[in-house]
Amino acid sequence: MRSITSADAKNNFGELIDLARAAPVMVTKYDRPVVVVMAAEEYERLKALDVRGSVAAKPKGTKL
């Protein structure tokens, strides 16, 4: 996964968006990972997988 600093993300936001549309990008601050920027489509796909996994893993008779 590509990684950029928060300063570079701020100064080159358009480029960050272009990169993130192709593959997730880790943004670091003080050499520590802070956030991952990714395409909206990828986020929605991961969110759908998480919801399906949560429902499938829930034992019968329990509330969410």
mmCIF file of C-alpha atoms in Angstrom:
data_model
loop_
_atom_site.group_PDB
_atom_site.id
_atom_site.type_symbol
_atom_site.label_atom_id
_atom_site.label_comp_id
_atom_site.label_asym_id
_atom_site.label_seq_id
_atom_site.Cartn_x
_atom_site.Cartn_y
_atom_site.Cartn_z
ATOM 1 C CA MET A 1 0.000 0.000 0.000
ATOM 2 C CA ARG A 2 1.316 3.414 -0.902
ATOM 3 C CA SER A 3 1.933 5.793 2.006
ATOM 4 C CA ILE A 4 2.158 9.595 2.135
ATOM 5 C CA THR A 5 2.589 12.117 4.931
ATOM 6 C CA SER A 6 -0.289 14.265 6.143
ATOM 7 C CA ALA A 7 1.603 17.352 4.920
ATOM 8 C CA ASP A 8 1.868 15.872 1.417
ATOM 9 C CA ALA A 9 -1.813 14.894 1.528
ATOM 10 C CA LYS A 10 -2.739 18.477 2.430
ATOM 11 C CA ASN A 11 -0.504 20.061 -0.193
ATOM 12 C CA ASN A 12 -1.404 17.598 -2.968
ATOM 13 C CA PHE A 13 -5.011 16.701 -2.190
ATOM 14 C CA GLY A 14 -6.011 16.286 -5.840
ATOM 15 C CA GLU A 15 -3.170 13.841 -6.401
ATOM 16 C CA LEU A 16 -4.165 11.935 -3.241
ATOM 17 C CA ILE A 17 -7.686 11.524 -4.628
ATOM 18 C CA ASP A 18 -6.322 10.287 -7.958
ATOM 19 C CA LEU A 19 -4.066 7.764 -6.206
ATOM 20 C CA ALA A 20 -6.824 6.577 -3.868
ATOM 21 C CA ARG A 21 -9.199 5.926 -6.755
ATOM 22 C CA ALA A 22 -6.704 3.336 -8.050
ATOM 23 C CA ALA A 23 -5.653 1.790 -4.706
ATOM 24 C CA PRO A 24 -5.934 2.614 -0.987
ATOM 25 C CA VAL A 25 -3.385 5.140 0.324
ATOM 26 C CA MET A 26 -2.119 5.251 3.933
ATOM 27 C CA VAL A 27 -1.695 8.761 5.357
ATOM 28 C CA THR A 28 0.878 9.079 8.130
ATOM 29 C CA LYS A 29 1.532 11.765 10.724
ATOM 30 C CA TYR A 30 4.815 11.775 12.643
ATOM 31 C CA ASP A 31 5.677 8.446 10.935
ATOM 32 C CA ARG A 32 2.559 6.750 12.345
ATOM 33 C CA PRO A 33 -0.394 5.524 10.252
ATOM 34 C CA VAL A 34 -3.449 7.718 10.799
ATOM 35 C CA VAL A 35 -5.997 7.058 8.038
ATOM 36 C CA VAL A 36 -6.470 5.147 4.818
ATOM 37 C CA VAL A 37 -8.023 6.954 1.856
ATOM 38 C CA MET A 38 -9.803 4.756 -0.684
ATOM 39 C CA ALA A 39 -12.292 4.933 -3.515
ATOM 40 C CA ALA A 40 -15.927 5.241 -2.445
ATOM 41 C CA GLU A 41 -16.762 2.069 -4.369
ATOM 42 C CA GLU A 42 -14.160 0.094 -2.416
ATOM 43 C CA TYR A 43 -15.462 1.489 0.883
ATOM 44 C CA GLU A 44 -19.044 0.482 0.001
ATOM 45 C CA ARG A 45 -17.861 -3.010 -0.978
ATOM 46 C CA LEU A 46 -16.024 -3.466 2.326
ATOM 47 C CA LYS A 47 -18.949 -2.075 4.306
ATOM 48 C CA ALA A 48 -21.322 -4.553 2.639
ATOM 49 C CA LEU A 49 -18.973 -7.435 3.470
ATOM 50 C CA ASP A 50 -18.792 -6.307 7.107
ATOM 51 C CA VAL A 51 -22.576 -6.123 7.454
ATOM 52 C CA ARG A 52 -23.053 -9.556 5.912
ATOM 53 C CA GLY A 53 -20.350 -11.008 8.156
ATOM 54 C CA SER A 54 -21.875 -9.460 11.281
ATOM 55 C CA VAL A 55 -25.321 -10.859 10.534
ATOM 56 C CA ALA A 56 -23.966 -14.297 9.633
ATOM 57 C CA ALA A 57 -21.883 -14.475 12.827
ATOM 58 C CA LYS A 58 -24.766 -13.456 15.125
ATOM 59 C CA PRO A 59 -26.066 -16.409 17.162
ATOM 60 C CA LYS A 60 -29.802 -17.054 16.847
ATOM 61 C CA GLY A 61 -31.915 -15.382 19.496
ATOM 62 C CA THR A 62 -29.478 -12.524 20.183
ATOM 63 C CA LYS A 63 -30.055 -8.868 19.442
ATOM 64 C CA LEU A 64 -27.641 -6.767 17.389
#
